[in-house]
Short mmCIF file of C-alpha atoms and ligand atoms in Angstrom, two decimals:
data_model
loop_
_atom_site.label_atom_id
_atom_site.label_comp_id
_atom_site.label_asym_id
_atom_site.label_seq_id
_atom_site.Cartn_x
_atom_site.Cartn_y
_atom_site.Cartn_z
CA MET A 1 205.79 192.30 14.49
CA GLU A 2 203.89 193.75 17.46
CA PHE A 3 202.26 196.31 15.17
CA PHE A 4 200.43 193.70 13.16
CA PHE A 5 198.79 192.19 16.26
CA ARG A 6 198.62 194.83 18.97
CA PRO A 7 198.47 198.13 17.03
CA GLN A 8 197.29 201.24 18.80
CA SER A 9 195.83 202.53 15.53
CA VAL A 10 194.83 201.11 12.16
CA ALA A 11 194.29 202.82 8.80
CA VAL A 12 192.33 201.05 6.11
CA ILE A 13 193.59 202.35 2.80
CA GLY A 14 191.08 201.74 0.03
CA ALA A 15 188.18 201.77 2.52
CA SER A 16 185.38 201.86 -0.01
CA HIS A 17 182.03 203.58 0.22
CA SER A 18 180.54 200.56 -1.43
CA PRO A 19 179.59 197.73 1.07
CA SER A 20 180.32 195.04 -1.49
CA LYS A 21 184.00 195.94 -1.81
CA ILE A 22 186.81 194.37 0.20
CA GLY A 23 188.08 197.65 1.67
CA HIS A 24 184.64 198.32 3.12
CA GLN A 25 184.31 194.83 4.55
CA ILE A 26 187.66 195.06 6.31
CA LEU A 27 186.71 198.34 7.92
CA ARG A 28 183.33 196.87 8.94
CA ASN A 29 185.00 193.82 10.57
CA ILE A 30 187.48 196.02 12.48
CA LEU A 31 184.63 198.16 13.84
CA SER A 32 182.15 195.38 14.57
CA TYR A 33 184.58 192.99 16.26
CA GLY A 34 185.21 195.56 18.95
CA TYR A 35 188.75 196.85 18.33
CA LYS A 36 189.50 199.53 20.93
CA GLY A 37 192.28 201.44 19.17
CA LYS A 38 191.90 204.31 16.66
CA VAL A 39 190.54 203.44 13.21
CA TYR A 40 191.09 205.66 10.18
CA PRO A 41 189.44 204.91 6.76
CA VAL A 42 191.46 206.36 3.87
CA ASN A 43 190.00 207.14 0.42
CA PRO A 44 190.75 210.10 -1.87
CA LYS A 45 186.97 210.71 -2.17
CA GLY A 46 186.78 211.68 1.52
CA GLY A 47 183.36 211.82 3.26
CA GLU A 48 182.26 209.33 5.86
CA ILE A 49 182.06 205.49 5.95
CA LEU A 50 180.28 203.51 8.70
CA GLY A 51 180.14 206.68 10.82
CA LYS A 52 183.91 207.31 10.54
CA LYS A 53 185.51 210.39 8.99
CA VAL A 54 187.44 209.43 5.88
CA TYR A 55 190.95 210.82 5.29
CA ARG A 56 191.97 211.60 1.72
CA SER A 57 195.48 210.26 2.31
CA VAL A 58 197.20 208.45 5.18
CA GLU A 59 199.40 211.52 5.62
CA GLU A 60 196.38 213.58 6.53
CA ILE A 61 195.64 211.47 9.61
CA PRO A 62 196.31 213.55 12.73
CA GLY A 63 197.72 210.81 15.01
CA ASP A 64 200.27 208.02 14.56
CA VAL A 65 199.42 204.95 12.44
CA ASP A 66 200.81 201.61 13.60
CA LEU A 67 199.17 199.34 11.01
CA ALA A 68 197.93 200.14 7.52
CA VAL A 69 195.70 197.58 5.73
CA VAL A 70 195.99 198.27 2.01
CA ALA A 71 193.13 197.26 -0.30
CA VAL A 72 193.72 199.22 -3.50
CA PRO A 73 194.49 197.73 -6.95
CA ALA A 74 198.10 196.42 -7.19
CA PRO A 75 199.45 199.15 -9.51
CA LEU A 76 198.51 201.76 -6.88
CA VAL A 77 200.30 199.99 -4.04
CA PRO A 78 203.80 201.53 -4.50
CA GLU A 79 202.47 205.05 -4.30
CA VAL A 80 200.35 204.19 -1.27
CA LEU A 81 203.39 202.63 0.41
CA GLU A 82 205.54 205.71 -0.18
CA SER A 83 202.81 207.73 1.50
CA CYS A 84 202.69 205.29 4.44
CA GLY A 85 206.51 205.54 4.72
CA ARG A 86 206.39 209.31 4.86
CA LYS A 87 203.66 209.04 7.55
CA GLY A 88 205.82 206.74 9.65
CA VAL A 89 203.47 203.71 9.51
CA LYS A 90 205.05 200.68 11.21
CA GLY A 91 203.44 197.68 9.51
CA VAL A 92 201.56 197.32 6.21
CA ALA A 93 199.25 194.42 5.43
CA ILE A 94 198.77 194.29 1.66
CA ILE A 95 195.48 192.65 0.71
CA SER A 96 195.88 193.34 -3.04
CA SER A 97 196.58 190.52 -5.46
CA GLY A 98 198.46 190.93 -8.73
CA PHE A 99 202.08 190.43 -7.70
CA ARG A 100 204.48 187.48 -7.80
CA GLU A 101 201.59 185.00 -7.81
CA VAL A 102 200.76 186.15 -11.39
CA GLY A 103 204.39 186.59 -12.45
CA ASN A 104 204.61 190.29 -11.43
CA ARG A 105 207.85 189.91 -9.50
CA GLU A 106 209.10 193.36 -10.27
CA LEU A 107 206.14 195.10 -8.65
CA GLU A 108 206.52 192.92 -5.56
CA GLU A 109 210.23 193.68 -5.31
CA ARG A 110 209.52 197.42 -5.65
CA VAL A 111 207.02 197.22 -2.81
CA VAL A 112 209.53 195.49 -0.52
CA GLU A 113 212.22 198.03 -1.47
CA ILE A 114 209.93 200.94 -0.54
CA ALA A 115 209.04 199.32 2.75
CA ARG A 116 212.69 198.67 3.64
CA LYS A 117 213.63 202.24 2.75
CA HIS A 118 211.11 203.45 5.27
CA GLY A 119 211.71 200.79 7.91
CA MET A 120 208.21 199.25 7.51
CA ARG A 121 207.35 195.56 7.64
CA VAL A 122 205.05 194.12 4.97
CA LEU A 123 202.58 191.24 5.43
CA GLY A 124 201.57 189.75 2.10
CA PRO A 125 200.81 190.89 -0.52
CA ASN A 126 197.85 188.74 -1.73
CA ILE A 127 196.32 188.14 1.73
CA PHE A 128 192.91 188.19 3.37
CA GLY A 129 194.26 190.06 6.39
CA VAL A 130 195.20 189.52 10.00
CA ALA A 131 193.21 189.01 13.18
CA TYR A 132 194.32 188.87 16.84
CA THR A 133 191.51 188.04 19.22
CA PRO A 134 193.08 189.32 22.53
CA ALA A 135 193.11 192.82 20.96
CA ARG A 136 189.67 192.29 19.37
CA LEU A 137 191.31 193.04 16.03
CA ASN A 138 189.70 191.49 12.98
CA ALA A 139 191.40 193.22 10.01
CA THR A 140 190.28 190.60 7.46
CA PHE A 141 187.54 190.26 4.94
CA GLY A 142 186.54 186.91 6.42
CA PRO A 143 183.66 186.27 8.85
CA GLU A 144 182.88 189.01 11.34
CA ASN A 145 183.18 186.89 14.41
CA ILE A 146 186.13 184.79 15.59
CA GLN A 147 186.09 182.70 18.78
CA LYS A 148 188.80 183.66 21.21
CA GLY A 149 191.25 180.91 22.18
CA LYS A 150 194.84 179.86 22.29
CA ILE A 151 195.58 178.57 18.77
CA ALA A 152 197.34 180.79 16.24
CA LEU A 153 196.61 179.90 12.64
CA ILE A 154 198.95 180.90 9.87
CA SER A 155 197.61 180.28 6.37
CA GLN A 156 199.37 180.39 3.08
CA SER A 157 196.07 179.90 1.32
CA GLY A 158 193.65 182.77 1.31
CA ALA A 159 190.35 181.14 0.61
CA LEU A 160 191.06 178.18 2.85
CA GLY A 161 192.11 180.50 5.65
CA ILE A 162 188.85 182.42 5.35
CA ALA A 163 186.86 179.18 5.28
CA LEU A 164 188.69 178.00 8.37
CA MET A 165 187.70 181.20 10.23
CA GLY A 166 184.05 180.20 9.79
CA TRP A 167 184.67 176.52 10.41
CA THR A 168 186.56 177.06 13.70
CA GLN A 169 183.65 179.19 14.85
CA THR A 170 181.05 176.42 14.35
CA GLU A 171 183.40 173.78 15.76
CA GLU A 172 184.01 175.83 18.97
CA ILE A 173 187.71 176.06 18.21
CA GLY A 174 189.19 179.17 19.81
CA LEU A 175 191.86 181.16 18.02
CA SER A 176 194.38 183.69 19.36
CA ALA A 177 195.25 184.81 15.90
CA ILE A 178 194.75 184.16 12.20
CA VAL A 179 197.29 185.42 9.74
CA SER A 180 197.23 185.24 6.04
CA VAL A 181 200.80 185.22 4.74
CA GLY A 182 200.13 185.27 0.98
CA ASN A 183 203.28 185.71 -1.07
CA LYS A 184 205.53 186.17 2.02
CA ALA A 185 207.40 189.01 0.28
CA ASP A 186 208.74 190.25 3.65
CA VAL A 187 207.12 188.79 6.78
CA SER A 188 207.89 185.09 6.73
CA ASP A 189 206.75 181.98 8.60
CA GLU A 190 209.88 182.36 10.72
CA ASP A 191 208.94 185.91 11.83
CA LEU A 192 205.50 184.67 12.80
CA LEU A 193 206.85 181.62 14.63
CA ASP A 194 209.09 183.91 16.69
CA PHE A 195 206.21 186.27 17.43
CA PHE A 196 203.81 183.53 18.53
CA ASP A 197 206.51 181.85 20.59
CA SER A 198 206.77 184.99 22.69
CA ASP A 199 202.99 185.66 22.68
CA PRO A 200 201.48 184.70 26.02
CA GLU A 201 198.02 184.41 24.42
CA THR A 202 199.08 181.59 22.11
CA ARG A 203 199.72 177.98 23.18
CA VAL A 204 199.76 176.20 19.82
CA ILE A 205 200.68 177.25 16.29
CA VAL A 206 198.91 175.71 13.27
CA ILE A 207 200.32 176.37 9.83
CA TYR A 208 198.71 175.61 6.48
CA MET A 209 201.70 175.57 4.19
CA GLU A 210 202.42 174.80 0.59
CA GLY A 211 206.12 175.46 0.76
CA VAL A 212 208.82 177.35 2.62
CA HIS A 213 211.12 179.95 1.04
CA ASP A 214 214.16 179.22 3.18
CA GLY A 215 214.23 175.69 4.59
CA ARG A 216 217.20 176.31 6.89
CA ALA A 217 215.66 179.49 8.40
CA PHE A 218 212.45 177.59 8.99
CA MET A 219 214.27 174.73 10.77
CA GLU A 220 216.10 177.20 13.05
CA ALA A 221 212.92 179.07 13.84
CA VAL A 222 211.25 175.80 14.87
CA ARG A 223 214.22 174.76 16.98
CA ARG A 224 214.18 177.95 19.04
CA ASN A 225 210.36 177.81 19.40
CA GLY A 226 208.99 176.41 22.66
CA LYS A 227 205.43 175.75 21.57
CA PRO A 228 203.77 172.90 19.68
CA ILE A 229 203.62 173.50 15.95
CA VAL A 230 201.16 171.56 13.83
CA VAL A 231 201.62 171.77 10.09
CA ILE A 232 199.20 170.88 7.32
CA LYS A 233 201.60 170.60 4.44
CA ALA A 234 199.70 170.43 1.20
CA GLY A 235 201.11 169.09 -2.04
CA ARG A 236 201.80 165.57 -0.70
CA SER A 237 201.21 163.95 -4.03
CA GLU A 238 203.13 164.78 -7.20
CA ARG A 239 200.04 166.27 -8.79
CA GLY A 240 199.17 168.14 -5.58
CA ALA A 241 202.67 169.64 -5.53
CA LYS A 242 202.14 170.91 -9.09
CA ALA A 243 198.85 172.45 -8.04
CA ALA A 244 200.59 174.13 -5.10
CA ALA A 245 203.21 175.53 -7.44
CA SER A 246 200.58 177.19 -9.61
CA HIS A 247 198.56 178.30 -6.58
CA THR A 248 201.09 180.22 -4.49
CA GLY A 249 204.18 179.80 -6.65
CA SER A 250 205.62 177.53 -3.96
CA LEU A 251 208.39 175.17 -4.82
CA ALA A 252 206.78 172.28 -3.03
CA GLY A 253 209.90 170.15 -3.02
CA SER A 254 209.91 166.47 -2.31
CA ASP A 255 207.33 165.63 0.25
CA LEU A 256 209.63 163.07 1.77
CA VAL A 257 212.13 165.79 2.50
CA TYR A 258 209.49 167.86 4.31
CA ASP A 259 208.41 164.81 6.27
CA GLY A 260 211.96 164.08 7.37
CA VAL A 261 212.63 167.70 8.32
CA PHE A 262 209.43 167.95 10.32
CA ARG A 263 210.33 164.88 12.26
CA GLN A 264 213.90 166.03 12.75
CA VAL A 265 213.01 169.42 14.21
CA GLY A 266 209.83 168.30 16.03
CA VAL A 267 206.93 169.58 13.93
CA ILE A 268 203.70 167.65 14.25
CA ARG A 269 202.37 166.90 10.78
CA ALA A 270 198.66 166.72 10.14
CA ARG A 271 197.30 164.99 7.05
CA THR A 272 194.11 167.02 6.95
CA VAL A 273 192.78 170.30 8.28
CA ARG A 274 190.41 168.42 10.59
CA ASP A 275 193.31 166.38 11.95
CA ALA A 276 195.28 169.54 12.63
CA PHE A 277 192.55 171.01 14.78
CA VAL A 278 191.78 167.67 16.53
CA MET A 279 195.40 167.79 17.73
CA ALA A 280 195.65 171.55 18.25
CA ARG A 281 192.55 171.57 20.43
CA ALA A 282 194.08 169.05 22.83
CA LEU A 283 197.51 170.69 22.74
CA SER A 284 196.02 174.08 23.54
CA GLU A 285 193.91 172.90 26.47
CA LEU A 286 195.49 169.92 28.26
CA PRO A 287 198.47 169.49 30.53
CA GLU A 288 201.43 167.34 29.44
CA PRO A 289 200.97 163.69 30.45
CA ARG A 290 203.51 162.64 33.18
CA GLY A 291 203.85 159.13 31.77
CA GLU A 292 202.65 156.89 28.96
CA ASN A 293 199.75 155.01 30.48
CA THR A 294 196.38 155.69 28.96
CA VAL A 295 193.02 154.34 30.10
CA ILE A 296 189.94 154.12 27.90
CA ILE A 297 186.58 154.24 29.72
CA THR A 298 183.55 153.36 27.59
CA ASN A 299 179.88 152.43 27.80
CA GLY A 300 180.08 150.74 24.41
CA GLY A 301 182.19 147.70 23.48
CA GLY A 302 182.29 148.79 19.78
CA ILE A 303 183.73 152.24 20.18
CA GLY A 304 186.09 150.81 22.83
CA VAL A 305 187.45 148.47 20.22
CA LEU A 306 187.75 151.22 17.64
CA ALA A 307 189.65 153.39 20.07
CA THR A 308 191.88 150.46 20.99
CA ASP A 309 192.72 149.85 17.32
CA ALA A 310 193.49 153.50 16.90
CA ALA A 311 195.70 153.47 20.03
CA GLN A 312 197.70 150.58 18.70
CA GLU A 313 198.06 152.20 15.26
CA GLU A 314 199.06 155.57 16.72
CA GLY A 315 201.40 154.13 19.32
CA VAL A 316 199.32 155.28 22.33
CA LYS A 317 200.08 152.84 25.16
CA LEU A 318 197.10 151.36 26.96
CA TYR A 319 197.68 150.64 30.64
CA ASP A 320 197.42 147.12 32.01
CA GLY A 321 197.74 146.76 35.75
CA PRO A 322 196.08 144.83 38.59
CA ASP A 323 194.82 148.15 40.06
CA LEU A 324 192.40 148.38 37.11
CA ALA A 325 190.19 146.10 39.21
CA ALA A 326 189.19 149.23 41.11
CA PHE A 327 186.81 150.01 38.21
CA ARG A 328 184.71 146.99 39.24
CA ARG A 329 183.03 149.29 41.72
CA VAL A 330 181.36 151.31 38.99
CA MET A 331 180.17 148.56 36.62
CA PRO A 332 177.71 145.64 36.66
CA PRO A 333 179.21 142.12 36.98
CA PHE A 334 179.17 141.74 33.19
CA GLY A 335 181.32 144.80 32.66
CA SER A 336 185.05 144.59 31.97
CA PHE A 337 187.66 146.34 34.02
CA ARG A 338 190.42 145.46 31.56
CA ASN A 339 191.55 148.30 29.37
CA PRO A 340 189.37 149.44 27.49
CA VAL A 341 187.32 149.62 30.69
CA ASP A 342 183.78 148.79 29.68
CA ILE A 343 181.27 150.14 32.17
CA THR A 344 178.52 148.79 29.81
CA GLY A 345 175.42 150.30 28.25
CA MET A 346 173.86 150.36 31.72
CA ALA A 347 176.25 153.11 32.77
CA ASP A 348 174.60 156.30 33.96
CA VAL A 349 176.23 159.64 34.77
CA ASP A 350 177.17 158.45 38.30
CA SER A 351 178.98 155.36 36.90
CA TYR A 352 180.96 157.60 34.53
CA MET A 353 181.86 160.00 37.26
CA GLY A 354 182.89 157.15 39.55
CA ALA A 355 185.14 155.79 36.81
CA LEU A 356 186.62 159.23 36.11
CA GLU A 357 187.37 159.72 39.82
CA ILE A 358 189.09 156.35 40.01
CA ALA A 359 191.23 157.16 36.95
CA GLN A 360 192.09 160.61 38.25
CA ALA A 361 193.16 159.22 41.63
CA ASN A 362 195.36 156.43 40.26
CA PRO A 363 198.99 157.64 39.86
CA ASN A 364 199.71 154.78 37.45
CA ILE A 365 197.25 156.27 34.92
CA HIS A 366 198.62 159.28 33.03
CA SER A 367 195.87 160.12 30.56
CA MET A 368 192.21 159.23 30.05
CA ALA A 369 189.93 158.80 27.08
CA LEU A 370 186.26 158.80 27.99
CA LEU A 371 184.01 157.34 25.31
CA TYR A 372 180.23 157.49 25.12
CA CYS A 373 177.50 156.08 22.93
CA GLU A 374 174.16 157.80 23.35
CA THR A 375 171.77 155.70 25.49
CA ALA A 376 168.51 156.47 27.25
CA VAL A 377 170.09 155.74 30.69
CA CYS A 378 172.73 158.38 30.31
CA ASP A 379 171.75 161.76 28.98
CA PRO A 380 174.62 163.32 27.04
CA LEU A 381 174.10 166.83 28.33
CA GLU A 382 173.97 165.64 31.92
CA LEU A 383 177.11 163.62 31.26
CA ALA A 384 178.88 166.69 29.92
CA GLU A 385 177.85 168.65 33.02
CA GLY A 386 179.13 165.80 35.22
CA ILE A 387 182.47 165.73 33.42
CA LYS A 388 182.81 169.50 33.74
CA ARG A 389 182.16 169.21 37.54
CA THR A 390 184.38 166.18 38.14
CA TYR A 391 187.41 166.64 35.90
CA ASP A 392 190.20 168.12 37.98
CA GLY A 393 192.46 169.15 35.03
CA ARG A 394 195.58 167.50 36.46
CA LYS A 395 196.08 164.91 33.72
CA PRO A 396 194.90 164.90 30.13
CA LEU A 397 191.27 163.93 29.48
CA VAL A 398 189.79 163.60 26.01
CA VAL A 399 186.17 162.70 25.33
CA ALA A 400 184.51 161.10 22.32
CA MET A 401 180.72 161.04 22.07
CA VAL A 402 178.70 159.33 19.33
CA GLY A 403 174.98 159.99 19.02
CA GLY A 404 172.39 162.49 17.81
CA GLU A 405 171.67 166.15 18.26
CA ARG A 406 171.88 166.19 22.08
CA THR A 407 175.21 164.48 21.87
CA GLU A 408 176.48 167.13 19.47
CA GLU A 409 175.30 169.78 21.89
CA ALA A 410 177.14 167.99 24.69
CA ILE A 411 180.34 167.97 22.60
CA ARG A 412 180.04 171.73 22.07
CA ALA A 413 179.42 172.28 25.79
CA LEU A 414 182.59 170.36 26.73
CA ASN A 415 184.68 172.11 24.13
CA SER A 416 183.55 175.51 25.21
CA ALA A 417 184.51 174.51 28.77
CA GLY A 418 188.03 173.64 27.56
CA ILE A 419 187.64 169.84 27.66
CA PRO A 420 188.49 168.46 24.25
CA ALA A 421 185.59 166.49 22.93
CA TYR A 422 185.17 164.79 19.52
CA ASP A 423 182.53 162.87 17.60
CA ALA A 424 184.82 159.91 16.83
CA PRO A 425 186.90 157.69 19.11
CA GLU A 426 189.79 157.77 16.67
CA ASP A 427 189.95 161.57 16.98
CA ALA A 428 190.17 161.35 20.75
CA VAL A 429 193.09 158.88 20.50
CA ARG A 430 194.86 161.02 17.89
CA ALA A 431 194.48 164.00 20.23
CA LEU A 432 196.28 162.05 22.98
CA LYS A 433 198.91 160.95 20.50
CA ALA A 434 199.63 164.62 19.77
CA LEU A 435 200.26 165.24 23.50
CA TYR A 436 202.70 162.32 23.66
CA LEU A 437 204.40 163.42 20.43
CA TRP A 438 204.75 166.97 21.67
CA LYS A 439 206.26 165.78 24.96
CA LYS A 440 208.94 163.92 22.92
CA TYR A 441 209.48 166.81 20.49
CA ARG A 442 209.69 169.47 23.21
CA LYS A 443 212.71 167.70 24.72
CA LYS A 444 214.26 167.08 21.30
CA ARG A 445 213.83 170.71 20.29
CA SER A 446 215.42 172.16 23.41
CA LYS A 447 218.36 169.78 23.05
CA GLN A 448 218.85 170.67 19.35
CA PHE A 449 218.58 174.33 20.18
CA ALA A 450 221.13 173.99 22.99
CA ASP A 451 223.46 172.15 20.59
CA THR A 452 223.35 175.01 18.11
CA GLN A 453 224.21 177.63 20.74
N1 ACO B 501 194.20 205.53 -1.47
C1 ACO B 501 193.10 205.11 -0.85
N2 ACO B 501 191.99 204.66 -1.51
C2 ACO B 501 192.04 204.65 -2.84
C3 ACO B 501 193.14 205.06 -3.56
C4 ACO B 501 194.27 205.51 -2.80
N3 ACO B 501 195.40 205.93 -3.41
N4 ACO B 501 192.91 204.93 -4.87
C5 ACO B 501 191.63 204.42 -4.96
N5 ACO B 501 191.13 204.23 -3.75
C6 ACO B 501 189.82 203.75 -3.38
C7 ACO B 501 188.86 203.69 -4.51
O1 ACO B 501 188.28 204.92 -4.83
C8 ACO B 501 187.80 202.69 -3.98
O2 ACO B 501 186.88 203.30 -3.13
P1 ACO B 501 185.33 203.62 -3.67
O3 ACO B 501 184.72 202.28 -3.95
O4 ACO B 501 184.72 204.33 -2.54
O5 ACO B 501 185.51 204.43 -4.88
C9 ACO B 501 188.64 201.75 -3.10
O6 ACO B 501 189.93 202.42 -2.95
C10 ACO B 501 188.92 200.45 -3.76
O7 ACO B 501 189.44 200.61 -5.05
P2 ACO B 501 188.82 199.92 -6.33
O8 ACO B 501 189.55 200.42 -7.51
O9 ACO B 501 187.37 200.02 -6.35
O10 ACO B 501 189.28 198.42 -6.10
P3 ACO B 501 188.43 197.13 -5.63
O11 ACO B 501 187.86 197.38 -4.30
O12 ACO B 501 187.55 196.70 -6.70
O13 ACO B 501 189.63 196.09 -5.54
C11 ACO B 501 191.34 195.05 -4.31
C12 ACO B 501 190.76 196.37 -4.77
C13 ACO B 501 190.35 194.31 -3.43
C14 ACO B 501 192.62 195.26 -3.53
C15 ACO B 501 191.63 194.17 -5.58
O14 ACO B 501 192.45 194.93 -6.44
C16 ACO B 501 192.30 192.91 -5.28
O15 ACO B 501 193.52 192.77 -5.28
N6 ACO B 501 191.49 191.85 -5.02
C17 ACO B 501 191.96 190.54 -4.63
C18 ACO B 501 192.14 190.51 -3.11
C19 ACO B 501 192.47 189.09 -2.68
O16 ACO B 501 191.79 188.20 -3.09
N7 ACO B 501 193.58 188.99 -1.90
C20 ACO B 501 194.01 187.68 -1.52
C21 ACO B 501 193.11 187.22 -0.45
S1 ACO B 501 193.09 185.57 -0.22
C22 ACO B 501 191.98 184.79 -1.22
O17 ACO B 501 192.47 184.16 -2.12
C23 ACO B 501 190.58 184.82 -0.90
#
């Protein structure tokens, strides 16, 4: 699996001279994202593309080829794969569509057979590519730039995966990898789970899935995995399941079965893509809470109540203790030191920082949600700077900020500093919920794994 993510050399087979074609775009992305290994365009027409000498066949390339990205029409793929096999290519990512997803099973089986014969692994077919940010490898035809981070995204949907590449960029969500799995003819979710489990650059794995090929193998792979796995499982409804079946040919199965299995093996299920990243962001940045007591600090009663509702619904425990009276020091007499701690609309940056310091210093408090409504007395960007300065990183802190453009900018500033910040109090609470859920699942997983040994 190494060769898909940390190859020393990459060949793009079907690298086109025409900038509008997919093979050209993949080559352009590889070159522009800053990949440091060797890059070889392959096209029988020869010549030069984007300043690179073009080889007429992969076998003409002088050095070794670890990864070949194949973007030629499906009927040409077997012949290209034979050539890759003779060359000794290690991994092949097949972009081309036109296989099992359109009923062309035979062609897909032939491709796998050829790969097995030569000891190559196949990613796809029917994929948009693979990217691994620590190696500055963007072998996709998605957006050129990908923000570096600790979340690995595995997508069974092509177009959605590409869209998420752009979306994560604007939302300041950092990725370690993005992998399109397409028809999963050879490389499976399980292979990728194992790879990312051992990858020091990945802290959380997010999967967009429509179905699994081998339920038992998936369960085993999750059990032996030591990292949080967040799954967006599409096809929840009966009609959605039918749509999934015609999209990727997945047997969606009963959604209740998936739900039960996820819970049994400790997979965090997200209802929406947004939800998945709300949770993944916190899981990738924050430490595990030592205990269950959460404190909400707010300058607005309203969002405090919304967050409290969400906490109750999500099962996030709000702390009640006499030591909460310490918060009195940072609020006017009409504030409330009961949880949610309301430091009132008069709160400025100093009041927030005072409250944050009190929460950080109290060993009975295990996680903190800091909420903010934009006011003239507390500038959001100054607040973000204050949080960055004051937060000591020892227990989880999530932030929710509601307001206008400056508030949005403050949210981005916090996120790029690794402090999860959201534009809704419910999201902040759900992020904490994910941390508590993962703590429970981590223990459950290692116990189940030990039991199977
Ligand atoms: N070796 C190397 N290059 C070759 C070979 C060969 N044996 N044979 C032909 N080529 C060259 C062609 O000459 C061409 O280069 P040129 O433009 O310089 O002449 C290049 O390979 C591409 O071949 P075309 O026949 O022009 O094919 P095109 O680029 O139109 O399409 C593609 C190829 C992209 C693989 C297409 O068949 C396909 O499958 N598209 C769908 C891809 C896709 O959507 N995948 C799923 C992604 S996820 C999602 O849903 C978004």
